[in-house]
Short mmCIF file of C-alpha atoms in Angstrom, two decimals:
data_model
loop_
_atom_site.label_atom_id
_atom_site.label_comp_id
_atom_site.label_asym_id
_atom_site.label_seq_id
_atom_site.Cartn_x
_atom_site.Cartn_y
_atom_site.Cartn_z
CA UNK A 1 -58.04 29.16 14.91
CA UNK A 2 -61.32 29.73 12.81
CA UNK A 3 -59.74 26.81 10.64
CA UNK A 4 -59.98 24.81 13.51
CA UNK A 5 -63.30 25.47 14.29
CA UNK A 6 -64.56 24.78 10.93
CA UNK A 7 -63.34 21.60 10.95
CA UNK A 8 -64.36 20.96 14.39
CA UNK A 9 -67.76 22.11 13.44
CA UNK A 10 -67.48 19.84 10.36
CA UNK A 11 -66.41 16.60 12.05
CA UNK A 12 -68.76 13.55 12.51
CA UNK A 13 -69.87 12.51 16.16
CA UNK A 14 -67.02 10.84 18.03
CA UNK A 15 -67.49 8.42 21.19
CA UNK A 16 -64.38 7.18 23.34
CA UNK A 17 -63.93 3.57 24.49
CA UNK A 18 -60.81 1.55 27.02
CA UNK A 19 -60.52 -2.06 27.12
CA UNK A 20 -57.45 -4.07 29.33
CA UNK A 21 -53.77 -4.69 27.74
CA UNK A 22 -52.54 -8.22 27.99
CA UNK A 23 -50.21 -6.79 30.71
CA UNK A 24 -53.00 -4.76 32.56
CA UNK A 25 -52.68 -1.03 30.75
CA UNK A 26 -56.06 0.54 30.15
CA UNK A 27 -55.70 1.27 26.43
CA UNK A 28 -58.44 4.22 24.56
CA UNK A 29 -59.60 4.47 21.16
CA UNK A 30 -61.86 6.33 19.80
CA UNK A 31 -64.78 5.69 16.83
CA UNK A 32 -66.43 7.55 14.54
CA UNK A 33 -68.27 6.56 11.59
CA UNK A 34 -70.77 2.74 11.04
CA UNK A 35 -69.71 -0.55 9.73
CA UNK A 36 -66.58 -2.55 8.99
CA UNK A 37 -63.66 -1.34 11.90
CA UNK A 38 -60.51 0.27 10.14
CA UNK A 39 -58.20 0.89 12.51
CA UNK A 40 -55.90 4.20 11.89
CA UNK A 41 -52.23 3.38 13.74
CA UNK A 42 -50.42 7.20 14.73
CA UNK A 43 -47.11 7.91 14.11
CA UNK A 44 -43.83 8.83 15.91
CA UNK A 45 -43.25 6.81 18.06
CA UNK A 46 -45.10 8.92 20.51
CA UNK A 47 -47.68 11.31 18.57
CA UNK A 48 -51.60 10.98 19.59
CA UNK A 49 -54.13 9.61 16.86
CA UNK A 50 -55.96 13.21 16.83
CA UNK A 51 -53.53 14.61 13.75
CA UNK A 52 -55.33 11.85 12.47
CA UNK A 53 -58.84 12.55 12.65
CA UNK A 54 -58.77 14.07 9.28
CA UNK A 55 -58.46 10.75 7.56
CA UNK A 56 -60.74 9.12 10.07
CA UNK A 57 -63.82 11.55 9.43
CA UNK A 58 -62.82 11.17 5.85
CA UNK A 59 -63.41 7.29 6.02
CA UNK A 60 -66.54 7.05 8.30
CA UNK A 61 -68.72 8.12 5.65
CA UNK A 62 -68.20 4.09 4.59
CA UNK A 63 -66.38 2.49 7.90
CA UNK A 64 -66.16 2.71 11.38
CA UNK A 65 -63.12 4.43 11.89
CA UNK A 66 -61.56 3.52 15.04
CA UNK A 67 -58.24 6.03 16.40
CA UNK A 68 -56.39 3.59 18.56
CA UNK A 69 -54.15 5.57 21.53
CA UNK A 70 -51.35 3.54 21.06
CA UNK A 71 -50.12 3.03 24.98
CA UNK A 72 -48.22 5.94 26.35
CA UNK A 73 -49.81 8.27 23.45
CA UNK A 74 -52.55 10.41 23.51
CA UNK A 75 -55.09 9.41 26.31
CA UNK A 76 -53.42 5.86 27.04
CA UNK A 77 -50.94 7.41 29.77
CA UNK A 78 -48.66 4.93 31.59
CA UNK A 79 -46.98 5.15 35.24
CA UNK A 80 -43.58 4.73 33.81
CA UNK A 81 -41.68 4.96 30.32
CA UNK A 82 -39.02 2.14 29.92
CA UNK A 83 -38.24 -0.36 27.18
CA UNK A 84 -39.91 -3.00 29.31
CA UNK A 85 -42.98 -1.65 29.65
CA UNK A 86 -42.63 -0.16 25.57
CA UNK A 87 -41.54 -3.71 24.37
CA UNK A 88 -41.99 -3.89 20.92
CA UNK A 89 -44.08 -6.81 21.30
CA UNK A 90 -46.08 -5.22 23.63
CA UNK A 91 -47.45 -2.97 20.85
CA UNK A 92 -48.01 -5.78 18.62
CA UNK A 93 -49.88 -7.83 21.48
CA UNK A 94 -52.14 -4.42 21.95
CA UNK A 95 -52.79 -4.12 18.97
CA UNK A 96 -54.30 -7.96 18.67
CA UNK A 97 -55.93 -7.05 22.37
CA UNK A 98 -57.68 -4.41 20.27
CA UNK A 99 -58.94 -6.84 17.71
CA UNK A 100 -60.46 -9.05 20.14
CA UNK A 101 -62.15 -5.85 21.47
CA UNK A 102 -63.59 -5.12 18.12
CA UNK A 103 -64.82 -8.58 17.91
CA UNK A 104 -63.04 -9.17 14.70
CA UNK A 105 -61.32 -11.82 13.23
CA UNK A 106 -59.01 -9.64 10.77
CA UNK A 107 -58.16 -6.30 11.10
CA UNK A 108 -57.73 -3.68 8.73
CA UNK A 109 -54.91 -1.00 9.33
CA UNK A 110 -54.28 2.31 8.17
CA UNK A 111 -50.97 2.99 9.44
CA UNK A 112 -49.11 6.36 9.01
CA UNK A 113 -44.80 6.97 9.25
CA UNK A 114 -44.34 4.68 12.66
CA UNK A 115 -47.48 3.60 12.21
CA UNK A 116 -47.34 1.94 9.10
CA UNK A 117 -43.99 -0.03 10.80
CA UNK A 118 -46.62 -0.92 13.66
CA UNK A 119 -48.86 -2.13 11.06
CA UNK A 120 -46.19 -4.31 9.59
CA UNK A 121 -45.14 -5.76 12.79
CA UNK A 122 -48.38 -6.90 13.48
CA UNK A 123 -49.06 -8.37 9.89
CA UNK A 124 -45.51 -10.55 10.29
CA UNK A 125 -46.59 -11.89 13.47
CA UNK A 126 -50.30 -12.67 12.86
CA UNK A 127 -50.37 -12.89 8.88
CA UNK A 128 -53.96 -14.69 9.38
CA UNK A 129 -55.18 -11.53 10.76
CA UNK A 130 -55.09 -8.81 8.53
CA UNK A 131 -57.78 -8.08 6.22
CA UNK A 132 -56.00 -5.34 4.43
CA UNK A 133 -53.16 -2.65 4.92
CA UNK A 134 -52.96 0.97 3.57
CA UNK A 135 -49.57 2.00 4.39
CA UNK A 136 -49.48 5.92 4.12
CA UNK A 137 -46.01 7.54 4.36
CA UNK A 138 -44.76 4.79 6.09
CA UNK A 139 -41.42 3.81 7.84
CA UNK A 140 -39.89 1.50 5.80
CA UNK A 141 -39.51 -2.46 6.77
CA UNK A 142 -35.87 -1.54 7.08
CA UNK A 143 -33.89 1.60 8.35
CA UNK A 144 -32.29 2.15 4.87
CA UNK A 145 -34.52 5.28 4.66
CA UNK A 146 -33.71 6.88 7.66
CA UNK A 147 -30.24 8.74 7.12
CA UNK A 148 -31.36 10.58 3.67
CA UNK A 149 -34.08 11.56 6.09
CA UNK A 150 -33.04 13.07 8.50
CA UNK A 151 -30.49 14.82 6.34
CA UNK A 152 -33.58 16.24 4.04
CA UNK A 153 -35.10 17.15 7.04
CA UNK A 154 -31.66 19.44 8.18
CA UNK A 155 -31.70 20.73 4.53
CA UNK A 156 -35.27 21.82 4.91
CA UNK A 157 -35.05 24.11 7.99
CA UNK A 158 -35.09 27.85 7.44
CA UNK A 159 -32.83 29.81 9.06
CA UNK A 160 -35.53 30.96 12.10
CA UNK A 161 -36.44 27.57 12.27
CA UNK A 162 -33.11 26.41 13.40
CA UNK A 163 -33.06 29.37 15.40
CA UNK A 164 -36.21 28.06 17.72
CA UNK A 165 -34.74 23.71 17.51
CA UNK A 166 -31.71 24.93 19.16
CA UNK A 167 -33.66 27.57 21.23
CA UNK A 168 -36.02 25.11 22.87
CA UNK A 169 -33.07 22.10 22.70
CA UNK A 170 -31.17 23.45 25.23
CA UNK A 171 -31.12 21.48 28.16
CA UNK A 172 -31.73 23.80 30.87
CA UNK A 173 -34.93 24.70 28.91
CA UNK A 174 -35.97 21.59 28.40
CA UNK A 175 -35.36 20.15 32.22
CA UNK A 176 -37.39 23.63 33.36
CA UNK A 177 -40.21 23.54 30.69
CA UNK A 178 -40.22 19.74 29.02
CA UNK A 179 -43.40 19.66 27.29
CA UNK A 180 -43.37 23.26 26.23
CA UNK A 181 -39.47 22.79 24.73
CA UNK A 182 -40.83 19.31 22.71
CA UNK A 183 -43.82 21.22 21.69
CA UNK A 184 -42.35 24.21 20.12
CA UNK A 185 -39.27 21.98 18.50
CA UNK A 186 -41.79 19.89 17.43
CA UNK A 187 -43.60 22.86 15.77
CA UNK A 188 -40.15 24.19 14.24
CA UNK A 189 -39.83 21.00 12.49
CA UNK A 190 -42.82 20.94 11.01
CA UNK A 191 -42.87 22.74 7.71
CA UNK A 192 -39.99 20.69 6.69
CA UNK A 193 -42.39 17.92 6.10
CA UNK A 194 -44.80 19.33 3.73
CA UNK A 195 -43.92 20.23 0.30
CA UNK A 196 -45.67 23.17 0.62
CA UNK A 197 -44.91 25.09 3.99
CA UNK A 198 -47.96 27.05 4.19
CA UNK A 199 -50.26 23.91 4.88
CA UNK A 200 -47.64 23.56 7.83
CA UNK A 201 -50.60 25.89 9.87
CA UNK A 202 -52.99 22.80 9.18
CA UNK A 203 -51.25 20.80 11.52
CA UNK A 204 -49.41 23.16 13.90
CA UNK A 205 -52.20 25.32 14.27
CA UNK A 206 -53.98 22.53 16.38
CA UNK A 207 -51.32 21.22 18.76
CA UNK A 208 -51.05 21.24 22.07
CA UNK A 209 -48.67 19.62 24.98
CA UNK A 210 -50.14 16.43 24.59
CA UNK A 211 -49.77 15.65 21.03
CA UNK A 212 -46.38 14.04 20.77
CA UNK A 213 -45.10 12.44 23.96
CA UNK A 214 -40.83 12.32 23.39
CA UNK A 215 -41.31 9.94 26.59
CA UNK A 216 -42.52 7.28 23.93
CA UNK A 217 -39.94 8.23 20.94
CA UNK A 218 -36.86 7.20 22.76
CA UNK A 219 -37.83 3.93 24.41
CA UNK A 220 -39.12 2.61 21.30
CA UNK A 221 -37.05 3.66 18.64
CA UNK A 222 -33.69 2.36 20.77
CA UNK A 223 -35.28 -0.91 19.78
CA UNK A 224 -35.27 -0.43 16.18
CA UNK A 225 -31.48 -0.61 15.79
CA UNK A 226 -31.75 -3.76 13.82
CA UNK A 227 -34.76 -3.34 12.29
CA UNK A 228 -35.71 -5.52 9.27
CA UNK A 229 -39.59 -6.92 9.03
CA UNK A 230 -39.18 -7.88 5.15
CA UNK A 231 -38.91 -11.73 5.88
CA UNK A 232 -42.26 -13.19 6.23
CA UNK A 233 -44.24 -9.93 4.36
CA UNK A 234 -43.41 -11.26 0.90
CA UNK A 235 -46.39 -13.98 2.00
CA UNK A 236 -49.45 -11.88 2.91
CA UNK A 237 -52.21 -12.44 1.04
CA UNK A 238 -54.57 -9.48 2.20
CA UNK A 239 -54.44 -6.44 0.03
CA UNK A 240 -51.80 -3.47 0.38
CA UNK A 241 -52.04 -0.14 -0.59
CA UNK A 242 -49.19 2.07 -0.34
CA UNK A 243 -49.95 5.86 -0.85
CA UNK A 244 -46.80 8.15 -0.55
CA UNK A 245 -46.32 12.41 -0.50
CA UNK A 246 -43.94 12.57 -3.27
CA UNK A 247 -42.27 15.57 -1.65
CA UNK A 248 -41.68 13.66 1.34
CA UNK A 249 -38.41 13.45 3.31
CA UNK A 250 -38.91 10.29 3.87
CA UNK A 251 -37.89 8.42 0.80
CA UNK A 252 -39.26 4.85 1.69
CA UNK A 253 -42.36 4.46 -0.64
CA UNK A 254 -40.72 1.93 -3.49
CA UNK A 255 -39.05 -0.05 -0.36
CA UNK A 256 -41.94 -0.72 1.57
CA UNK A 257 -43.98 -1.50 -2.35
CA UNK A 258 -41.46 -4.23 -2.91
CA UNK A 259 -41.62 -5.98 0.04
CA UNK A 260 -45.41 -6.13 -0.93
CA UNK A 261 -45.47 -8.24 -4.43
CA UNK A 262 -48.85 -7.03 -5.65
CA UNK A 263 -49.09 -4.30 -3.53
CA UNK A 264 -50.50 -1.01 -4.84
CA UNK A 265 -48.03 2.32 -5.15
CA UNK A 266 -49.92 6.10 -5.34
CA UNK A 267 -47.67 9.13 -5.32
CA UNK A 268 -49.18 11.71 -4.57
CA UNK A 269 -47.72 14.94 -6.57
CA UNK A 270 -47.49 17.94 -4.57
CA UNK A 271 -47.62 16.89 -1.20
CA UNK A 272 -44.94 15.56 1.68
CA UNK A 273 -45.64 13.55 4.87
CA UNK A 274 -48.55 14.37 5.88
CA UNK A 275 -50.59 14.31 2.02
CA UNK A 276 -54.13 14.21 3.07
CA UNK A 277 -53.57 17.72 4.74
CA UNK A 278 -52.25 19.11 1.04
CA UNK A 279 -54.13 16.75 -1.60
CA UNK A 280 -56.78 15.41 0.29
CA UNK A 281 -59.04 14.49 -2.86
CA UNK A 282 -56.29 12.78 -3.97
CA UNK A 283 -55.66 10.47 -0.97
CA UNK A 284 -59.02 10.20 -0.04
CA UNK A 285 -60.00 9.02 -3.40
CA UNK A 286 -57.19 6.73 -3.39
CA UNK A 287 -58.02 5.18 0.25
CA UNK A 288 -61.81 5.05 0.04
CA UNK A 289 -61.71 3.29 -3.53
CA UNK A 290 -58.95 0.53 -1.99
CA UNK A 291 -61.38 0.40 1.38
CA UNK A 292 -64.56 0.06 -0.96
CA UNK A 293 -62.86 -2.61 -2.86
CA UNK A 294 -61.58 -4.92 -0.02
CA UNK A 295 -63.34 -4.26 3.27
CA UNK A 296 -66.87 -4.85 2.60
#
């Protein structure tokens, strides 16, 4: 908790904004930071922009960072949770909405795990429109990645840990107390990401109920059965950086680098999903150098 505060202490001024969906949702984002808009895309599906804010404060000192709330994360809530109202092309249209709030022609993306397959979405349907992409322990274009995954992830759990998933999983636990159950699984599953558990506590320590909403997950990734966004990526012409944990479960880094020709690949050494939260110099360096370079 003192960690927290530190940081909290530590972080630049923030100020909160909505604007209208093309379908009438009131979408947030928040900004922090002066000059060219980078937009940072959350992961998931499902998890609020605020595990974010790390990179964002970390960016401001150059850009105007700008957390979108993708809908039904974070503080853009939604009446009801349905593929129809989650369409796919829903959060690419948002995310164009968003543009036109920013008043810019081109956006640039950072885009983290489902993020960085947001980001990608958007850049196949409006190639014109991106300025540059930093993909950072992204999903891949494909689901190749996703069954050596989830089966690094199952080889990763301690023994406790499993304990608490199929603690909290059960479903008469999880119909009497939903939020707490996907909070605490959520928690148990952490660690597995990082390639050093004890920076687990950098993220865990800070979440609450609303971080990831499962609500999201499930609508959205049932539409990803056939996912495959390489056609039509091979042809953008705005910059891509692809910065990867090397320790990550998520082996996608050289998949989403090839279907970038002349795209940029940094592994980071010592660090898993989340590598700004255990070799932040390393990522930062990386990020503000590529934002230096082709944002302003």
């Amino acid at each position: 908790m003192r960690r927290l505060v530190l940081i909290l202490l530590l972080a630049l001024p923030l100020s909160a904004a909505t604007f209208q969906s093309d379908d009438g949702v009131t979408l947030y984002y928040d900004v922090i930071g002066k000059g060219e808009p980078v937009v940072l895309l959350s992961g998931g599906p499902g998890f609020s922009p605020e595990y974010l804010r790390p990179v964002a404060d970390a960016i401001a000192k150059g850009n105007k960072a700008v957390l979108f709330h993708q809908r039904g994360t974070g503080k853009s809530t939604l009446e009801t949770y349905d593929g129809g109202v989650l369409e796919l092309k829903k959060l690419v249209a948002d995310l164009d909405a968003l543009r036109r709030e920013l008043k810019q022609e081109k956006l640039t993306l950072i885009g983290h795990s489902f993020g960085g397959i947001l980001s990608m979405m958007y850049a196949r349907e409006h190639p014109d429109r991106i300025r540059a992409l930093a993909l950072i322990d992204s999903g891949g274009p494909t689901l190749q990645a996703v069954p050596k995954f989830n089966a690094n992830l199952e080889a990763r759990f301690s023994a406790d840990e499993k304990v608490r998933i199929k603690e909290w999983s059960d479903p008469e636990k999880k119909k009497a107390q939903h939020k707490r159950a996907i909070l605490e699984i959520t928690k148990a599953k952490t660690a597995a990401y990082f390639a050093d558990r004890t920076k687990a506590a950098l993220l865990t320590d800070s979440m609450d109920e609303q971080w990831f909403n499962d609500a999201v997950f499930w609508p959205v990734v049932m539409q990803m059965g056939a996912l495959d966004l390489r056609a039509g990526l091979e042809k953008i012409k705005a910059p891509v950086i692809v910065i990867h944990g090397k320790q990550d479960p998520l082996e996608s880094a050289e998949e989403v680098h090839a279907t970038f020709p002349g795209s940029r690949l940094v592994l980071i050494e010592n660090a898993g999903h989340f590598p700004w939260l255990e070799q932040p110099e390393k990522v930062y360096g990386a990020l503000n150098e590529f934002l230096a370079a082709e944002c302003h």
